[in-house]
mmCIF file of C-alpha atoms in Angstrom:
data_model
loop_
_atom_site.group_PDB
_atom_site.id
_atom_site.type_symbol
_atom_site.label_atom_id
_atom_site.label_comp_id
_atom_site.label_asym_id
_atom_site.label_seq_id
_atom_site.Cartn_x
_atom_site.Cartn_y
_atom_site.Cartn_z
ATOM 1 C CA UNK A 1 0.000 0.000 0.000
ATOM 2 C CA UNK A 2 3.041 2.279 0.034
ATOM 3 C CA UNK A 3 2.254 3.710 -3.418
ATOM 4 C CA UNK A 4 -0.436 5.894 -1.868
ATOM 5 C CA UNK A 5 1.803 7.495 0.759
ATOM 6 C CA UNK A 6 2.432 10.674 -1.279
ATOM 7 C CA UNK A 7 -1.328 11.108 -1.632
ATOM 8 C CA UNK A 8 -1.750 10.849 2.118
ATOM 9 C CA UNK A 9 0.862 13.558 2.529
ATOM 10 C CA UNK A 10 -1.211 15.794 0.259
ATOM 11 C CA UNK A 11 -4.334 15.438 2.404
ATOM 12 C CA UNK A 12 -4.929 18.123 4.982
ATOM 13 C CA UNK A 13 -4.834 17.291 8.669
ATOM 14 C CA UNK A 14 -8.552 18.090 8.729
ATOM 15 C CA UNK A 15 -9.253 14.860 6.824
ATOM 16 C CA UNK A 16 -7.745 12.661 9.538
ATOM 17 C CA UNK A 17 -9.309 14.759 12.292
ATOM 18 C CA UNK A 18 -12.759 14.468 10.764
ATOM 19 C CA UNK A 19 -12.355 10.727 10.291
ATOM 20 C CA UNK A 20 -11.156 10.159 13.854
ATOM 21 C CA UNK A 21 -13.827 12.355 15.420
ATOM 22 C CA UNK A 22 -16.542 10.880 13.224
ATOM 23 C CA UNK A 23 -15.664 7.265 13.988
ATOM 24 C CA UNK A 24 -15.550 8.107 17.688
ATOM 25 C CA UNK A 25 -19.000 9.728 17.474
ATOM 26 C CA UNK A 26 -20.339 6.614 15.757
ATOM 27 C CA UNK A 27 -18.828 4.453 18.494
ATOM 28 C CA UNK A 28 -16.661 2.531 16.033
ATOM 29 C CA UNK A 29 -13.249 1.347 17.169
ATOM 30 C CA UNK A 30 -10.782 0.753 14.341
ATOM 31 C CA UNK A 31 -7.251 -0.564 14.203
ATOM 32 C CA UNK A 32 -4.363 1.523 12.909
ATOM 33 C CA UNK A 33 -4.456 -0.500 9.689
ATOM 34 C CA UNK A 34 -8.182 0.086 9.196
ATOM 35 C CA UNK A 35 -7.790 3.812 9.858
ATOM 36 C CA UNK A 36 -4.966 4.005 7.324
ATOM 37 C CA UNK A 37 -7.015 2.167 4.709
ATOM 38 C CA UNK A 38 -9.952 4.531 5.186
ATOM 39 C CA UNK A 39 -7.669 7.543 4.777
ATOM 40 C CA UNK A 40 -6.076 6.010 1.714
ATOM 41 C CA UNK A 41 -9.517 5.326 0.279
ATOM 42 C CA UNK A 42 -10.322 9.037 0.576
ATOM 43 C CA UNK A 43 -6.989 9.929 -1.010
ATOM 44 C CA UNK A 44 -7.518 7.546 -3.905
ATOM 45 C CA UNK A 45 -11.106 8.676 -4.454
ATOM 46 C CA UNK A 46 -9.962 12.303 -4.489
ATOM 47 C CA UNK A 47 -7.239 11.504 -7.028
ATOM 48 C CA UNK A 48 -9.503 9.554 -9.370
ATOM 49 C CA UNK A 49 -12.360 11.994 -9.021
ATOM 50 C CA UNK A 50 -10.371 14.767 -10.658
ATOM 51 C CA UNK A 51 -10.122 12.705 -13.839
ATOM 52 C CA UNK A 52 -13.204 10.485 -13.824
ATOM 53 C CA UNK A 53 -15.906 12.440 -11.963
ATOM 54 C CA UNK A 54 -16.870 9.542 -9.694
ATOM 55 C CA UNK A 55 -18.693 11.746 -7.179
ATOM 56 C CA UNK A 56 -19.999 15.309 -7.024
ATOM 57 C CA UNK A 57 -18.161 15.769 -3.716
ATOM 58 C CA UNK A 58 -14.815 17.396 -4.505
ATOM 59 C CA UNK A 59 -13.391 18.263 -1.091
ATOM 60 C CA UNK A 60 -11.672 15.298 0.613
ATOM 61 C CA UNK A 61 -12.806 16.594 4.010
ATOM 62 C CA UNK A 62 -16.398 16.421 2.818
ATOM 63 C CA UNK A 63 -15.729 12.984 1.328
ATOM 64 C CA UNK A 64 -14.992 11.735 4.832
ATOM 65 C CA UNK A 65 -18.395 12.682 6.228
ATOM 66 C CA UNK A 66 -20.598 12.286 3.169
ATOM 67 C CA UNK A 67 -19.084 9.027 1.940
ATOM 68 C CA UNK A 68 -16.905 7.264 4.527
ATOM 69 C CA UNK A 69 -18.810 8.082 7.726
ATOM 70 C CA UNK A 70 -22.164 7.749 5.964
ATOM 71 C CA UNK A 71 -21.146 4.241 4.895
ATOM 72 C CA UNK A 72 -19.573 3.373 8.247
ATOM 73 C CA UNK A 73 -22.787 4.245 10.102
ATOM 74 C CA UNK A 74 -24.413 0.979 8.974
ATOM 75 C CA UNK A 75 -21.535 -1.238 10.153
ATOM 76 C CA UNK A 76 -23.286 -2.232 13.424
ATOM 77 C CA UNK A 77 -26.192 -3.623 11.377
ATOM 78 C CA UNK A 78 -24.097 -5.756 9.023
ATOM 79 C CA UNK A 79 -24.320 -9.401 10.083
ATOM 80 C CA UNK A 80 -23.627 -12.737 8.495
ATOM 81 C CA UNK A 81 -20.813 -13.898 6.258
ATOM 82 C CA UNK A 82 -21.742 -12.311 2.928
ATOM 83 C CA UNK A 83 -22.885 -8.857 1.831
ATOM 84 C CA UNK A 84 -23.890 -7.677 -1.641
ATOM 85 C CA UNK A 85 -23.619 -3.943 -2.386
ATOM 86 C CA UNK A 86 -25.960 -3.170 -5.288
ATOM 87 C CA UNK A 87 -25.321 -0.061 -7.361
ATOM 88 C CA UNK A 88 -22.087 0.393 -5.446
ATOM 89 C CA UNK A 89 -20.806 3.295 -7.546
ATOM 90 C CA UNK A 90 -17.212 3.962 -6.462
ATOM 91 C CA UNK A 91 -17.595 1.305 -3.752
ATOM 92 C CA UNK A 92 -19.884 2.872 -1.191
ATOM 93 C CA UNK A 93 -20.768 1.522 1.280
ATOM 94 C CA UNK A 94 -19.182 -1.780 0.282
ATOM 95 C CA UNK A 95 -15.484 -0.873 0.420
ATOM 96 C CA UNK A 96 -15.893 0.904 3.753
ATOM 97 C CA UNK A 97 -17.748 -2.073 5.231
ATOM 98 C CA UNK A 98 -15.110 -4.467 3.876
ATOM 99 C CA UNK A 99 -12.407 -2.439 5.633
ATOM 100 C CA UNK A 100 -14.324 -2.224 8.909
ATOM 101 C CA UNK A 101 -15.540 -5.847 8.912
ATOM 102 C CA UNK A 102 -12.819 -8.049 7.394
ATOM 103 C CA UNK A 103 -14.743 -11.175 8.402
ATOM 104 C CA UNK A 104 -17.505 -10.333 5.893
ATOM 105 C CA UNK A 105 -17.108 -11.221 2.215
ATOM 106 C CA UNK A 106 -18.359 -8.164 0.312
ATOM 107 C CA UNK A 107 -19.402 -8.293 -3.344
ATOM 108 C CA UNK A 108 -19.848 -4.974 -5.148
ATOM 109 C CA UNK A 109 -22.042 -4.727 -8.249
ATOM 110 C CA UNK A 110 -22.289 -1.795 -10.632
ATOM 111 C CA UNK A 111 -22.757 -1.466 -14.390
ATOM 112 C CA UNK A 112 -20.581 1.666 -14.721
ATOM 113 C CA UNK A 113 -17.162 0.669 -16.025
ATOM 114 C CA UNK A 114 -15.142 3.593 -14.675
ATOM 115 C CA UNK A 115 -16.615 3.190 -11.186
ATOM 116 C CA UNK A 116 -15.880 -0.543 -11.127
ATOM 117 C CA UNK A 117 -12.340 0.161 -12.339
ATOM 118 C CA UNK A 118 -11.931 2.461 -9.353
ATOM 119 C CA UNK A 119 -13.265 -0.266 -7.050
ATOM 120 C CA UNK A 120 -10.730 -2.717 -8.449
ATOM 121 C CA UNK A 121 -7.889 -0.243 -8.074
ATOM 122 C CA UNK A 122 -8.887 0.443 -4.467
ATOM 123 C CA UNK A 123 -9.106 -3.273 -3.673
ATOM 124 C CA UNK A 124 -5.641 -3.825 -5.151
ATOM 125 C CA UNK A 125 -3.867 -0.769 -3.709
ATOM 126 C CA UNK A 126 -5.456 -1.016 -0.271
ATOM 127 C CA UNK A 127 -5.151 -4.825 -0.070
ATOM 128 C CA UNK A 128 -8.859 -5.311 0.686
ATOM 129 C CA UNK A 129 -8.893 -9.083 0.346
ATOM 130 C CA UNK A 130 -12.564 -9.549 1.269
ATOM 131 C CA UNK A 131 -14.066 -7.305 -1.443
ATOM 132 C CA UNK A 132 -14.936 -8.426 -4.978
ATOM 133 C CA UNK A 133 -15.925 -5.757 -7.558
ATOM 134 C CA UNK A 134 -18.178 -6.951 -10.385
ATOM 135 C CA UNK A 135 -19.235 -5.008 -13.477
ATOM 136 C CA UNK A 136 -22.709 -6.232 -14.388
ATOM 137 C CA UNK A 137 -26.322 -5.100 -14.276
ATOM 138 C CA UNK A 138 -27.871 -6.495 -11.126
ATOM 139 C CA UNK A 139 -30.672 -8.238 -13.025
ATOM 140 C CA UNK A 140 -28.001 -10.257 -14.868
ATOM 141 C CA UNK A 141 -25.910 -11.025 -11.792
ATOM 142 C CA UNK A 142 -26.662 -14.730 -11.523
ATOM 143 C CA UNK A 143 -28.036 -17.133 -8.947
ATOM 144 C CA UNK A 144 -25.752 -16.634 -5.963
ATOM 145 C CA UNK A 145 -27.405 -15.589 -2.687
ATOM 146 C CA UNK A 146 -26.221 -13.403 0.194
ATOM 147 C CA UNK A 147 -26.949 -12.944 3.880
ATOM 148 C CA UNK A 148 -27.619 -9.244 3.320
ATOM 149 C CA UNK A 149 -28.086 -7.007 0.296
ATOM 150 C CA UNK A 150 -27.408 -3.286 0.743
ATOM 151 C CA UNK A 151 -28.252 -0.258 -1.362
ATOM 152 C CA UNK A 152 -27.104 3.299 -0.691
ATOM 153 C CA UNK A 153 -28.314 5.218 -3.739
ATOM 154 C CA UNK A 154 -29.478 2.578 -6.185
ATOM 155 C CA UNK A 155 -33.213 2.780 -6.760
ATOM 156 C CA UNK A 156 -36.621 3.020 -5.147
ATOM 157 C CA UNK A 157 -37.374 0.443 -2.461
ATOM 158 C CA UNK A 158 -39.716 -1.439 -4.777
ATOM 159 C CA UNK A 159 -37.140 -1.652 -7.570
ATOM 160 C CA UNK A 160 -34.387 -2.536 -5.093
ATOM 161 C CA UNK A 161 -36.392 -5.425 -3.667
ATOM 162 C CA UNK A 162 -37.718 -6.740 -6.964
ATOM 163 C CA UNK A 163 -34.364 -6.604 -8.761
ATOM 164 C CA UNK A 164 -32.543 -8.385 -5.929
ATOM 165 C CA UNK A 165 -35.223 -10.719 -4.575
ATOM 166 C CA UNK A 166 -33.480 -13.835 -5.897
ATOM 167 C CA UNK A 167 -30.181 -12.718 -4.334
ATOM 168 C CA UNK A 168 -31.362 -12.674 -0.711
ATOM 169 C CA UNK A 169 -30.588 -16.015 0.898
ATOM 170 C CA UNK A 170 -32.657 -17.914 3.463
ATOM 171 C CA UNK A 171 -33.138 -15.740 6.523
ATOM 172 C CA UNK A 172 -31.516 -12.869 4.633
ATOM 173 C CA UNK A 173 -32.209 -9.138 4.747
ATOM 174 C CA UNK A 174 -32.243 -6.043 2.620
ATOM 175 C CA UNK A 175 -30.467 -2.988 4.055
ATOM 176 C CA UNK A 176 -31.796 0.164 2.401
ATOM 177 C CA UNK A 177 -30.039 3.453 3.179
ATOM 178 C CA UNK A 178 -32.539 6.250 2.674
ATOM 179 C CA UNK A 179 -33.248 9.901 3.321
ATOM 180 C CA UNK A 180 -36.223 11.123 5.339
ATOM 181 C CA UNK A 181 -38.893 10.662 2.671
ATOM 182 C CA UNK A 182 -39.173 6.898 2.510
ATOM 183 C CA UNK A 183 -42.740 6.426 3.768
ATOM 184 C CA UNK A 184 -44.283 6.521 0.299
ATOM 185 C CA UNK A 185 -41.771 3.956 -0.898
ATOM 186 C CA UNK A 186 -42.521 1.737 2.096
ATOM 187 C CA UNK A 187 -46.244 1.863 1.399
ATOM 188 C CA UNK A 188 -45.596 0.632 -2.150
ATOM 189 C CA UNK A 189 -43.676 -2.472 -1.095
ATOM 190 C CA UNK A 190 -45.106 -5.875 -2.040
ATOM 191 C CA UNK A 191 -47.253 -7.478 0.646
ATOM 192 C CA UNK A 192 -44.730 -10.268 1.188
ATOM 193 C CA UNK A 193 -41.936 -7.877 2.220
ATOM 194 C CA UNK A 194 -41.804 -6.757 5.856
ATOM 195 C CA UNK A 195 -40.115 -3.748 7.433
ATOM 196 C CA UNK A 196 -38.438 -5.361 10.448
ATOM 197 C CA UNK A 197 -36.378 -2.416 11.729
ATOM 198 C CA UNK A 198 -35.921 1.277 11.119
ATOM 199 C CA UNK A 199 -32.816 3.028 12.434
ATOM 200 C CA UNK A 200 -32.002 6.717 12.324
ATOM 201 C CA UNK A 201 -28.427 7.240 11.186
ATOM 202 C CA UNK A 202 -26.914 10.370 12.748
ATOM 203 C CA UNK A 203 -24.004 11.074 10.401
ATOM 204 C CA UNK A 204 -21.273 13.185 12.031
ATOM 205 C CA UNK A 205 -20.855 16.617 10.399
ATOM 206 C CA UNK A 206 -23.990 16.131 8.296
ATOM 207 C CA UNK A 207 -27.329 17.857 8.881
ATOM 208 C CA UNK A 208 -29.385 15.797 6.424
ATOM 209 C CA UNK A 209 -31.531 13.066 7.964
ATOM 210 C CA UNK A 210 -30.461 9.518 7.083
ATOM 211 C CA UNK A 211 -32.090 6.230 8.006
ATOM 212 C CA UNK A 212 -31.544 2.537 7.515
ATOM 213 C CA UNK A 213 -34.531 0.364 6.639
ATOM 214 C CA UNK A 214 -34.125 -3.366 7.244
ATOM 215 C CA UNK A 215 -36.485 -5.493 5.183
ATOM 216 C CA UNK A 216 -37.117 -9.237 5.124
ATOM 217 C CA UNK A 217 -39.353 -11.604 3.184
ATOM 218 C CA UNK A 218 -42.499 -12.332 5.212
ATOM 219 C CA UNK A 219 -42.077 -15.474 7.264
ATOM 220 C CA UNK A 220 -38.277 -15.301 7.155
ATOM 221 C CA UNK A 221 -37.783 -13.906 10.666
#
């Protein structure tokens, strides 16, 4: 991972301060290696973003709160051995979860070639051995199933559930990261899908309301 050291030197001290304070606010303890990987992820995203426009967030300090901490906030709700991140974009939340929970095998799916190339570069340069980027449309992903399927900014709840229904394994869950206006989407869910938990996600340094909706097939509890 030494190839990214010059990038880390270019980051302001505010990036590390925001990361440390934010993780502490979320109650997440990380090792020195995990902290370094998260900082390097920000550095790499900032570098690639200048050429490939992976995210509208340009400031690496803002990337910490709006991308890394936003993704890290769901870590306490990630359970099981396998996680599928649908519409992962540049690897959010999947790469962050893979760094924070090395015991979980994380598969990232996106159809955008440049974003998946970034995911692959991050996995290689940061030595994230438990993350597998995949460039494919989710409806063509195949027959493999997962303990949990997560979406951060992929689609409406109905589309998310219907496009990934076959990918949720026995006893599995959907984790849907949403803003405040999800009630209409919840009311449109199929009758055989249950909302089993709803958690407010207080993201450090962010004022926008975020929530995590945990869904299961009826009868799977």
